[in-house]
Each structure stands twice: as C-alpha cells, then as structure tokens.
Amino acid sequence: MVEPSPDIVLLGDPRPGQFEPIVETIHNAVGRAALGRAADVPELCEPTTGARLHPDMIVVLQAWPDEYSTADVNSLIAQFPRARIICCFGPWCDSDGRSRSIWPLAVRVPAASFASRFEHELALLRARAEARQVAPPAGSSARAPTADGPLPLTASRTEIFDFDYHRGPERSAAHGPAAVISPDRAWREMLDAALAARGIEILEETGMARATVVFFDVDPWNELSAARLTAIRQAQSATRLIACTGFSHPQFEASLRDAGADDVRSKLQPLAGVVREATAVRPLQVPG
C-alpha cells in the first residue's frame, strides 16, 4: 500500500533563517510538490485560493508577536475546520500565550519543537487516511483500526503536554551508541534515560570514541566550550555531533556549526525529538 501523503499548506514567510529547518522537515516528509503556499491568511482564505487548496494540515510561520490578528485566526479556523493547524513561532514570540491569546495554545509550537509535533500530526493524518482505505464493506459491523486522536483546539496545558510527550516507549532499529556531554546533570540523565529506552547504548565521556552520535551541551557558550566542541569534531570526524542549547538564534547556530556541530537542537524541545537525532543515524563501523 502506498503511504498516503496529506495535503499541507505553508502559511507565512519562510525566508527568516529560523524557519529553514521547518521547511526542510516538511519537504523531507511529503516532498516539495505536495506543499502548498500562502503568504498570509487573507490569501489562503480568498475564494479562488480556497478552491485550489484543501489542506489536511496548515503550518503557520510566526516570526514576531501580533503578526496575525484574532480575526485572521478565526477566519482560518472557520474556513478550514477539519485541517490540523501548527503555529510554529520563533523566539521573539515566546511571551505569546501569556501576554496575549491570539492562537489557541493547542496549536502553538516553538520552532525548536516543530519536528516532534509535525511528525505526530502527520502520523495521525496518515493513519486516518489508511483507515479509510481499509474501511469495511457497506453493512459490515467491523471497524477499521484507528490511531490515538488529534489534539482539540480547546485542549488544556495538561492535555497538550500529554499529546507531545506521552506517546509510549518506542524501540528503534539497530544503530550505534551515543554519548551525552553536559554539565547539567538533570538534563543529561533525562536524555540518557530517553536514549536507553529506545535501545541505544549509552557511553561515558571516557569511551565516547565509539559513539556514532554525541550530544554536546554548549551552555554556557564561551571560549572553553567552543574549543571543546571543536576538539570533539577533530577527534571524531565521522561522528554525528549535535550541539544542544537552551536558547538559539540563526547567528548563534552558525557559530556552533563553524565550531564543528552537524546540527543544533534546543534543550527545551521534547526529548522524543532530540532522541530522533540519534536513531536517524546509520550505524558506523568504529574501532572497538
């Protein structure tokens, strides 16, 4: 069976550097041809555009507070009541939800956490499409299998947390070991536990030469941590090196990549998203 490909619309300006990983994540999941575009809510809701686009999911890019009005949000929800909505916001919008309530909390997702929420929503859409394909014949009492339900727009903070974090343990395919280097003991132990739950061997820092992926906590970022990041890169050129930080912006991410990081991830994003960085890496043949 061919995996269903939901129709997705990208709403907003994707040019700010902070949104490049968002667009790439969507392209990797559904391809470029399956992605619709709209510059703003009026364009998407305009009759001729609406006739062309029937999105299963709308990904909204919000670069600054009040970029979208309450009227915009109400129009979007009214025009596409069945579409899943993810409002992906940048760091300048962190106070939204506390100082203003334009978007429902259930759809607001920080850019650093987008991949995890997107993959969850995409899996639900595909499961729904597959259930339709295997629907029982008319008159049959059998029911097609269903996945866990979507997150309602009126969801509470507790329901949102459960949707994003409590999806049950997963086991990954074969992969190499990982090392977590961080002065933050609590965060290091949480990430170690999340990796171990996926069947990943956890290495101590003294044995990280065998690691196929290293998570390096760059906070606080200074000459010492920069030199250490570069040293790991030089010593382990074949290892996937992921820099982890509590707050990031495009210029800082560029500095981390210049110092040797392959990727940059927020320590505030769901652990499931961080763990995928390890499970996505193919096993490497490394010395014992």
mmCIF file of C-alpha atoms in Angstrom:
data_model
loop_
_atom_site.group_PDB
_atom_site.id
_atom_site.type_symbol
_atom_site.label_atom_id
_atom_site.label_comp_id
_atom_site.label_asym_id
_atom_site.label_seq_id
_atom_site.Cartn_x
_atom_site.Cartn_y
_atom_site.Cartn_z
ATOM 1 C CA MET A 1 0.000 0.000 0.000
ATOM 2 C CA VAL A 2 1.285 3.428 -0.936
ATOM 3 C CA GLU A 3 1.685 5.640 2.131
ATOM 4 C CA PRO A 4 -0.912 8.448 1.967
ATOM 5 C CA SER A 5 0.538 11.924 1.511
ATOM 6 C CA PRO A 6 -1.603 14.585 3.217
ATOM 7 C CA ASP A 7 -2.016 18.000 1.616
ATOM 8 C CA ILE A 8 -0.046 20.573 3.589
ATOM 9 C CA VAL A 9 -0.072 24.354 3.238
ATOM 10 C CA LEU A 10 2.765 26.558 4.481
ATOM 11 C CA LEU A 11 1.378 29.907 5.629
ATOM 12 C CA GLY A 12 3.705 32.869 6.127
ATOM 13 C CA ASP A 13 7.208 33.952 5.131
ATOM 14 C CA PRO A 14 9.706 31.047 5.205
ATOM 15 C CA ARG A 15 12.713 33.261 4.474
ATOM 16 C CA PRO A 16 13.842 34.007 8.053
ATOM 17 C CA GLY A 17 16.728 31.642 8.806
ATOM 18 C CA GLN A 18 14.987 30.265 11.873
ATOM 19 C CA PHE A 19 12.353 28.628 9.656
ATOM 20 C CA GLU A 20 14.688 26.895 7.183
ATOM 21 C CA PRO A 21 14.743 23.636 9.221
ATOM 22 C CA ILE A 22 10.937 23.747 9.383
ATOM 23 C CA VAL A 23 10.563 23.901 5.614
ATOM 24 C CA GLU A 24 13.206 21.203 5.144
ATOM 25 C CA THR A 25 11.418 18.893 7.598
ATOM 26 C CA ILE A 26 8.180 19.235 5.638
ATOM 27 C CA HIS A 27 9.916 18.717 2.279
ATOM 28 C CA ASN A 28 11.620 15.570 3.568
ATOM 29 C CA ALA A 29 8.316 14.176 4.801
ATOM 30 C CA VAL A 30 5.971 14.882 1.891
ATOM 31 C CA GLY A 31 8.090 16.264 -0.951
ATOM 32 C CA ARG A 32 8.132 19.727 -2.431
ATOM 33 C CA ALA A 33 5.301 19.142 -4.890
ATOM 34 C CA ALA A 34 2.815 18.307 -2.124
ATOM 35 C CA LEU A 35 3.385 21.584 -0.266
ATOM 36 C CA GLY A 36 1.033 24.492 -0.947
ATOM 37 C CA ARG A 37 1.990 28.100 -0.159
ATOM 38 C CA ALA A 38 0.151 31.208 1.017
ATOM 39 C CA ALA A 39 1.706 34.490 2.108
ATOM 40 C CA ASP A 40 -0.992 35.361 4.645
ATOM 41 C CA VAL A 41 -4.415 34.362 5.935
ATOM 42 C CA PRO A 42 -6.428 36.557 3.519
ATOM 43 C CA GLU A 43 -4.652 34.933 0.556
ATOM 44 C CA LEU A 44 -5.317 31.423 1.847
ATOM 45 C CA CYS A 45 -8.970 32.189 2.609
ATOM 46 C CA GLU A 46 -9.555 34.043 -0.675
ATOM 47 C CA PRO A 47 -12.217 32.130 -2.680
ATOM 48 C CA THR A 48 -10.034 31.281 -5.683
ATOM 49 C CA THR A 49 -7.200 30.090 -3.434
ATOM 50 C CA GLY A 50 -9.573 28.124 -1.229
ATOM 51 C CA ALA A 51 -10.917 26.381 -4.298
ATOM 52 C CA ARG A 52 -7.386 25.231 -5.162
ATOM 53 C CA LEU A 53 -6.251 24.223 -1.681
ATOM 54 C CA HIS A 54 -7.962 21.743 0.607
ATOM 55 C CA PRO A 55 -5.289 21.284 3.267
ATOM 56 C CA ASP A 56 -5.202 18.458 5.759
ATOM 57 C CA MET A 57 -2.614 20.462 7.682
ATOM 58 C CA ILE A 58 -1.704 24.148 7.818
ATOM 59 C CA VAL A 59 1.746 25.085 9.122
ATOM 60 C CA VAL A 60 1.800 28.743 10.163
ATOM 61 C CA LEU A 61 5.152 30.527 10.445
ATOM 62 C CA GLN A 62 5.092 33.320 13.037
ATOM 63 C CA ALA A 63 8.252 35.432 13.228
ATOM 64 C CA TRP A 64 7.044 38.228 15.526
ATOM 65 C CA PRO A 65 4.185 38.903 18.004
ATOM 66 C CA ASP A 66 0.906 40.146 16.538
ATOM 67 C CA GLU A 67 1.940 39.068 13.041
ATOM 68 C CA TYR A 68 -1.531 37.516 12.880
ATOM 69 C CA SER A 69 -4.707 39.062 14.271
ATOM 70 C CA THR A 70 -7.540 37.411 16.147
ATOM 71 C CA ALA A 71 -9.669 37.945 13.040
ATOM 72 C CA ASP A 72 -7.037 36.086 10.968
ATOM 73 C CA VAL A 73 -7.108 33.115 13.317
ATOM 74 C CA ASN A 74 -10.900 32.976 13.455
ATOM 75 C CA SER A 75 -11.109 33.161 9.654
ATOM 76 C CA LEU A 76 -8.572 30.367 9.235
ATOM 77 C CA ILE A 77 -10.354 28.036 11.644
ATOM 78 C CA ALA A 78 -13.763 28.809 10.140
ATOM 79 C CA GLN A 79 -12.560 28.306 6.554
ATOM 80 C CA PHE A 80 -10.678 25.048 7.250
ATOM 81 C CA PRO A 81 -12.373 23.450 10.290
ATOM 82 C CA ARG A 82 -11.013 19.956 9.578
ATOM 83 C CA ALA A 83 -7.402 20.967 8.949
ATOM 84 C CA ARG A 84 -4.754 20.324 11.575
ATOM 85 C CA ILE A 85 -3.008 23.609 12.423
ATOM 86 C CA ILE A 86 0.515 24.085 13.761
ATOM 87 C CA CYS A 87 1.537 27.669 14.526
ATOM 88 C CA CYS A 88 5.324 27.469 14.557
ATOM 89 C CA PHE A 89 6.720 30.524 16.340
ATOM 90 C CA GLY A 90 10.207 31.969 16.669
ATOM 91 C CA PRO A 91 11.962 33.145 19.871
ATOM 92 C CA TRP A 92 10.519 36.670 19.665
ATOM 93 C CA CYS A 93 7.050 35.194 20.222
ATOM 94 C CA ASP A 94 7.843 33.261 23.415
ATOM 95 C CA SER A 95 5.639 35.551 25.539
ATOM 96 C CA ASP A 96 2.566 34.944 23.371
ATOM 97 C CA GLY A 97 0.079 32.848 25.301
ATOM 98 C CA ARG A 98 0.956 34.696 28.491
ATOM 99 C CA SER A 99 0.672 38.329 27.406
ATOM 100 C CA ARG A 100 -1.909 37.680 24.648
ATOM 101 C CA SER A 101 -4.177 34.873 23.471
ATOM 102 C CA ILE A 102 -4.500 35.049 19.712
ATOM 103 C CA TRP A 103 -3.736 31.451 18.727
ATOM 104 C CA PRO A 104 -5.196 28.561 20.743
ATOM 105 C CA LEU A 105 -2.495 27.112 22.993
ATOM 106 C CA ALA A 106 -3.040 23.715 21.383
ATOM 107 C CA VAL A 107 -1.661 24.870 18.022
ATOM 108 C CA ARG A 108 1.292 26.968 19.257
ATOM 109 C CA VAL A 109 4.632 25.155 18.954
ATOM 110 C CA PRO A 110 8.127 26.692 19.306
ATOM 111 C CA ALA A 111 10.298 26.275 16.226
ATOM 112 C CA ALA A 112 12.701 24.023 18.143
ATOM 113 C CA SER A 113 9.856 21.570 18.903
ATOM 114 C CA PHE A 114 8.238 21.625 15.474
ATOM 115 C CA ALA A 115 9.638 18.332 14.153
ATOM 116 C CA SER A 116 8.199 16.276 17.005
ATOM 117 C CA ARG A 117 4.697 17.808 16.798
ATOM 118 C CA PHE A 118 4.709 17.694 12.986
ATOM 119 C CA GLU A 119 5.644 14.011 12.884
ATOM 120 C CA HIS A 120 2.925 13.189 15.416
ATOM 121 C CA GLU A 121 0.247 15.105 13.494
ATOM 122 C CA LEU A 122 1.434 13.628 10.191
ATOM 123 C CA ALA A 123 1.254 10.105 11.607
ATOM 124 C CA LEU A 124 -2.331 10.714 12.741
ATOM 125 C CA LEU A 125 -3.339 12.046 9.322
ATOM 126 C CA ARG A 126 -1.765 9.082 7.559
ATOM 127 C CA ALA A 127 -3.400 6.640 9.960
ATOM 128 C CA ARG A 128 -6.770 8.269 9.281
ATOM 129 C CA ALA A 129 -6.223 8.022 5.520
ATOM 130 C CA GLU A 130 -5.169 4.374 5.787
ATOM 131 C CA ALA A 131 -8.239 3.606 7.895
ATOM 132 C CA ARG A 132 -10.414 4.979 5.104
ATOM 133 C CA GLN A 133 -8.611 2.809 2.543
ATOM 134 C CA VAL A 134 -9.295 -0.357 4.550
ATOM 135 C CA ALA A 135 -12.831 0.620 5.562
ATOM 136 C CA PRO A 136 -15.129 -2.447 5.823
ATOM 137 C CA PRO A 137 -17.761 -3.104 3.146
ATOM 138 C CA ALA A 138 -21.138 -1.424 3.484
ATOM 139 C CA GLY A 139 -23.295 -3.239 6.011
ATOM 140 C CA SER A 140 -20.327 -4.770 7.806
ATOM 141 C CA SER A 141 -20.079 -4.277 11.565
ATOM 142 C CA ALA A 142 -16.274 -4.429 11.509
ATOM 143 C CA ARG A 143 -14.359 -1.243 12.182
ATOM 144 C CA ALA A 144 -11.139 -0.037 10.612
ATOM 145 C CA PRO A 145 -8.236 0.434 13.047
ATOM 146 C CA THR A 146 -7.782 3.918 14.444
ATOM 147 C CA ALA A 147 -4.841 5.766 15.982
ATOM 148 C CA ASP A 148 -4.864 7.988 19.055
ATOM 149 C CA GLY A 149 -6.993 11.045 18.459
ATOM 150 C CA PRO A 150 -5.943 14.537 17.381
ATOM 151 C CA LEU A 151 -5.416 17.339 19.867
ATOM 152 C CA PRO A 152 -8.561 19.516 20.138
ATOM 153 C CA LEU A 153 -8.249 23.290 19.771
ATOM 154 C CA THR A 154 -9.628 23.691 23.291
ATOM 155 C CA ALA A 155 -7.039 21.375 24.877
ATOM 156 C CA SER A 156 -5.679 22.296 28.298
ATOM 157 C CA ARG A 157 -1.975 22.626 29.059
ATOM 158 C CA THR A 158 -2.044 19.157 30.618
ATOM 159 C CA GLU A 159 -3.634 17.649 27.511
ATOM 160 C CA ILE A 160 -1.090 19.425 25.306
ATOM 161 C CA PHE A 161 1.774 18.063 27.412
ATOM 162 C CA ASP A 162 0.362 14.531 27.220
ATOM 163 C CA PHE A 163 -0.060 14.806 23.438
ATOM 164 C CA ASP A 164 3.530 15.963 22.897
ATOM 165 C CA TYR A 165 5.342 13.862 25.495
ATOM 166 C CA HIS A 166 3.377 10.773 26.472
ATOM 167 C CA ARG A 167 3.272 8.635 23.373
ATOM 168 C CA GLY A 168 4.587 5.485 24.935
ATOM 169 C CA PRO A 169 8.012 3.890 24.604
ATOM 170 C CA GLU A 170 9.377 3.170 21.155
ATOM 171 C CA ARG A 171 12.127 0.835 20.110
ATOM 172 C CA SER A 172 14.463 1.913 17.363
ATOM 173 C CA ALA A 173 16.083 -0.101 14.639
ATOM 174 C CA ALA A 174 19.723 -1.083 15.010
ATOM 175 C CA HIS A 175 22.024 1.871 15.484
ATOM 176 C CA GLY A 176 25.284 2.770 17.130
ATOM 177 C CA PRO A 177 25.936 4.006 20.669
ATOM 178 C CA ALA A 178 25.557 7.583 21.880
ATOM 179 C CA ALA A 179 27.254 9.884 24.378
ATOM 180 C CA VAL A 180 25.761 12.875 26.192
ATOM 181 C CA ILE A 181 28.224 15.525 27.370
ATOM 182 C CA SER A 182 26.670 18.111 29.683
ATOM 183 C CA PRO A 183 27.418 19.870 32.993
ATOM 184 C CA ASP A 184 23.645 19.845 33.625
ATOM 185 C CA ARG A 185 23.275 16.548 35.441
ATOM 186 C CA ALA A 186 19.465 16.509 35.466
ATOM 187 C CA TRP A 187 19.180 17.139 31.722
ATOM 188 C CA ARG A 188 21.976 14.658 30.956
ATOM 189 C CA GLU A 189 20.308 11.909 32.970
ATOM 190 C CA MET A 190 16.915 12.560 31.352
ATOM 191 C CA LEU A 191 18.419 12.335 27.873
ATOM 192 C CA ASP A 192 20.418 9.235 28.826
ATOM 193 C CA ALA A 193 17.205 7.584 30.034
ATOM 194 C CA ALA A 194 15.286 8.556 26.883
ATOM 195 C CA LEU A 195 18.042 7.164 24.662
ATOM 196 C CA ALA A 196 18.311 3.959 26.692
ATOM 197 C CA ALA A 197 14.544 3.473 26.440
ATOM 198 C CA ARG A 198 14.962 3.361 22.665
ATOM 199 C CA GLY A 199 17.573 0.630 22.966
ATOM 200 C CA ILE A 200 20.590 2.885 22.440
ATOM 201 C CA GLU A 201 23.824 2.057 24.232
ATOM 202 C CA ILE A 202 24.945 4.977 26.408
ATOM 203 C CA LEU A 203 28.671 5.682 26.602
ATOM 204 C CA GLU A 204 30.545 7.571 29.281
ATOM 205 C CA GLU A 205 32.618 10.526 28.137
ATOM 206 C CA THR A 206 35.815 8.495 28.506
ATOM 207 C CA GLY A 207 34.549 5.970 25.961
ATOM 208 C CA MET A 208 32.807 8.266 23.522
ATOM 209 C CA ALA A 209 35.285 7.435 20.737
ATOM 210 C CA ARG A 210 32.895 4.562 19.862
ATOM 211 C CA ALA A 211 29.861 6.837 19.625
ATOM 212 C CA THR A 212 28.013 7.279 16.342
ATOM 213 C CA VAL A 213 26.347 10.378 17.788
ATOM 214 C CA VAL A 214 27.424 12.815 20.510
ATOM 215 C CA PHE A 215 25.064 15.286 22.161
ATOM 216 C CA PHE A 216 27.176 18.194 23.415
ATOM 217 C CA ASP A 217 25.636 20.766 25.774
ATOM 218 C CA VAL A 218 27.211 24.089 24.764
ATOM 219 C CA ASP A 219 25.817 26.110 27.688
ATOM 220 C CA PRO A 220 27.419 28.291 28.852
ATOM 221 C CA TRP A 221 28.914 29.194 25.461
ATOM 222 C CA ASN A 222 32.413 30.606 25.863
ATOM 223 C CA GLU A 223 35.946 30.049 24.584
ATOM 224 C CA LEU A 224 36.307 26.866 26.640
ATOM 225 C CA SER A 225 33.113 25.215 25.372
ATOM 226 C CA ALA A 226 33.872 26.345 21.803
ATOM 227 C CA ALA A 227 37.334 24.791 21.979
ATOM 228 C CA ARG A 228 35.914 21.582 23.418
ATOM 229 C CA LEU A 229 33.309 21.309 20.683
ATOM 230 C CA THR A 230 35.985 21.781 18.033
ATOM 231 C CA ALA A 231 38.235 19.214 19.724
ATOM 232 C CA ILE A 232 35.495 16.574 19.642
ATOM 233 C CA ARG A 233 34.888 17.327 15.968
ATOM 234 C CA GLN A 234 38.581 16.967 15.112
ATOM 235 C CA ALA A 235 38.993 13.765 17.125
ATOM 236 C CA GLN A 236 35.822 12.108 15.773
ATOM 237 C CA SER A 237 35.279 13.295 12.233
ATOM 238 C CA ALA A 238 32.801 10.500 11.411
ATOM 239 C CA THR A 239 30.627 11.023 14.495
ATOM 240 C CA ARG A 240 27.345 12.929 14.294
ATOM 241 C CA LEU A 241 27.902 15.905 16.612
ATOM 242 C CA ILE A 242 24.758 17.624 17.886
ATOM 243 C CA ALA A 243 25.090 20.891 19.813
ATOM 244 C CA CYS A 244 22.355 21.389 22.422
ATOM 245 C CA THR A 245 21.474 24.777 23.887
ATOM 246 C CA GLY A 246 18.750 26.393 25.954
ATOM 247 C CA PHE A 247 18.267 29.325 23.596
ATOM 248 C CA SER A 248 19.260 29.709 20.000
ATOM 249 C CA HIS A 249 19.029 32.040 17.037
ATOM 250 C CA PRO A 250 20.368 31.781 13.461
ATOM 251 C CA GLN A 251 23.635 33.645 14.140
ATOM 252 C CA PHE A 252 24.420 31.503 17.179
ATOM 253 C CA GLU A 253 23.615 28.320 15.275
ATOM 254 C CA ALA A 254 26.002 29.423 12.529
ATOM 255 C CA SER A 255 28.753 29.856 15.148
ATOM 256 C CA LEU A 256 28.106 26.375 16.513
ATOM 257 C CA ARG A 257 28.290 24.835 13.052
ATOM 258 C CA ASP A 258 31.511 26.718 12.372
ATOM 259 C CA ALA A 259 32.914 25.193 15.562
ATOM 260 C CA GLY A 260 32.095 21.687 14.312
ATOM 261 C CA ALA A 261 28.461 20.885 15.104
ATOM 262 C CA ASP A 262 26.476 18.954 12.497
ATOM 263 C CA ASP A 263 23.145 20.031 13.964
ATOM 264 C CA VAL A 264 21.799 22.311 16.687
ATOM 265 C CA ARG A 265 18.906 21.337 18.950
ATOM 266 C CA SER A 266 17.119 23.110 21.778
ATOM 267 C CA LYS A 267 17.249 21.564 25.236
ATOM 268 C CA LEU A 268 13.678 22.796 25.667
ATOM 269 C CA GLN A 269 12.217 20.684 22.877
ATOM 270 C CA PRO A 270 10.522 17.351 23.664
ATOM 271 C CA LEU A 271 13.072 14.620 24.343
ATOM 272 C CA ALA A 272 11.431 12.485 21.663
ATOM 273 C CA GLY A 273 12.605 14.973 19.061
ATOM 274 C CA VAL A 274 16.144 15.020 20.401
ATOM 275 C CA VAL A 275 16.296 11.228 20.516
ATOM 276 C CA ARG A 276 15.357 11.014 16.842
ATOM 277 C CA GLU A 277 18.685 12.678 16.078
ATOM 278 C CA ALA A 278 20.362 9.527 17.358
ATOM 279 C CA THR A 279 18.012 6.979 15.831
ATOM 280 C CA ALA A 280 18.232 8.638 12.417
ATOM 281 C CA VAL A 281 21.957 7.970 12.246
ATOM 282 C CA ARG A 282 23.059 4.828 10.417
ATOM 283 C CA PRO A 283 25.395 2.559 12.354
ATOM 284 C CA LEU A 284 29.053 3.185 11.685
ATOM 285 C CA GLN A 285 31.889 0.714 11.864
ATOM 286 C CA VAL A 286 34.108 2.097 14.590
ATOM 287 C CA PRO A 287 37.092 0.643 16.360
ATOM 288 C CA GLY A 288 36.328 -1.469 19.424
#
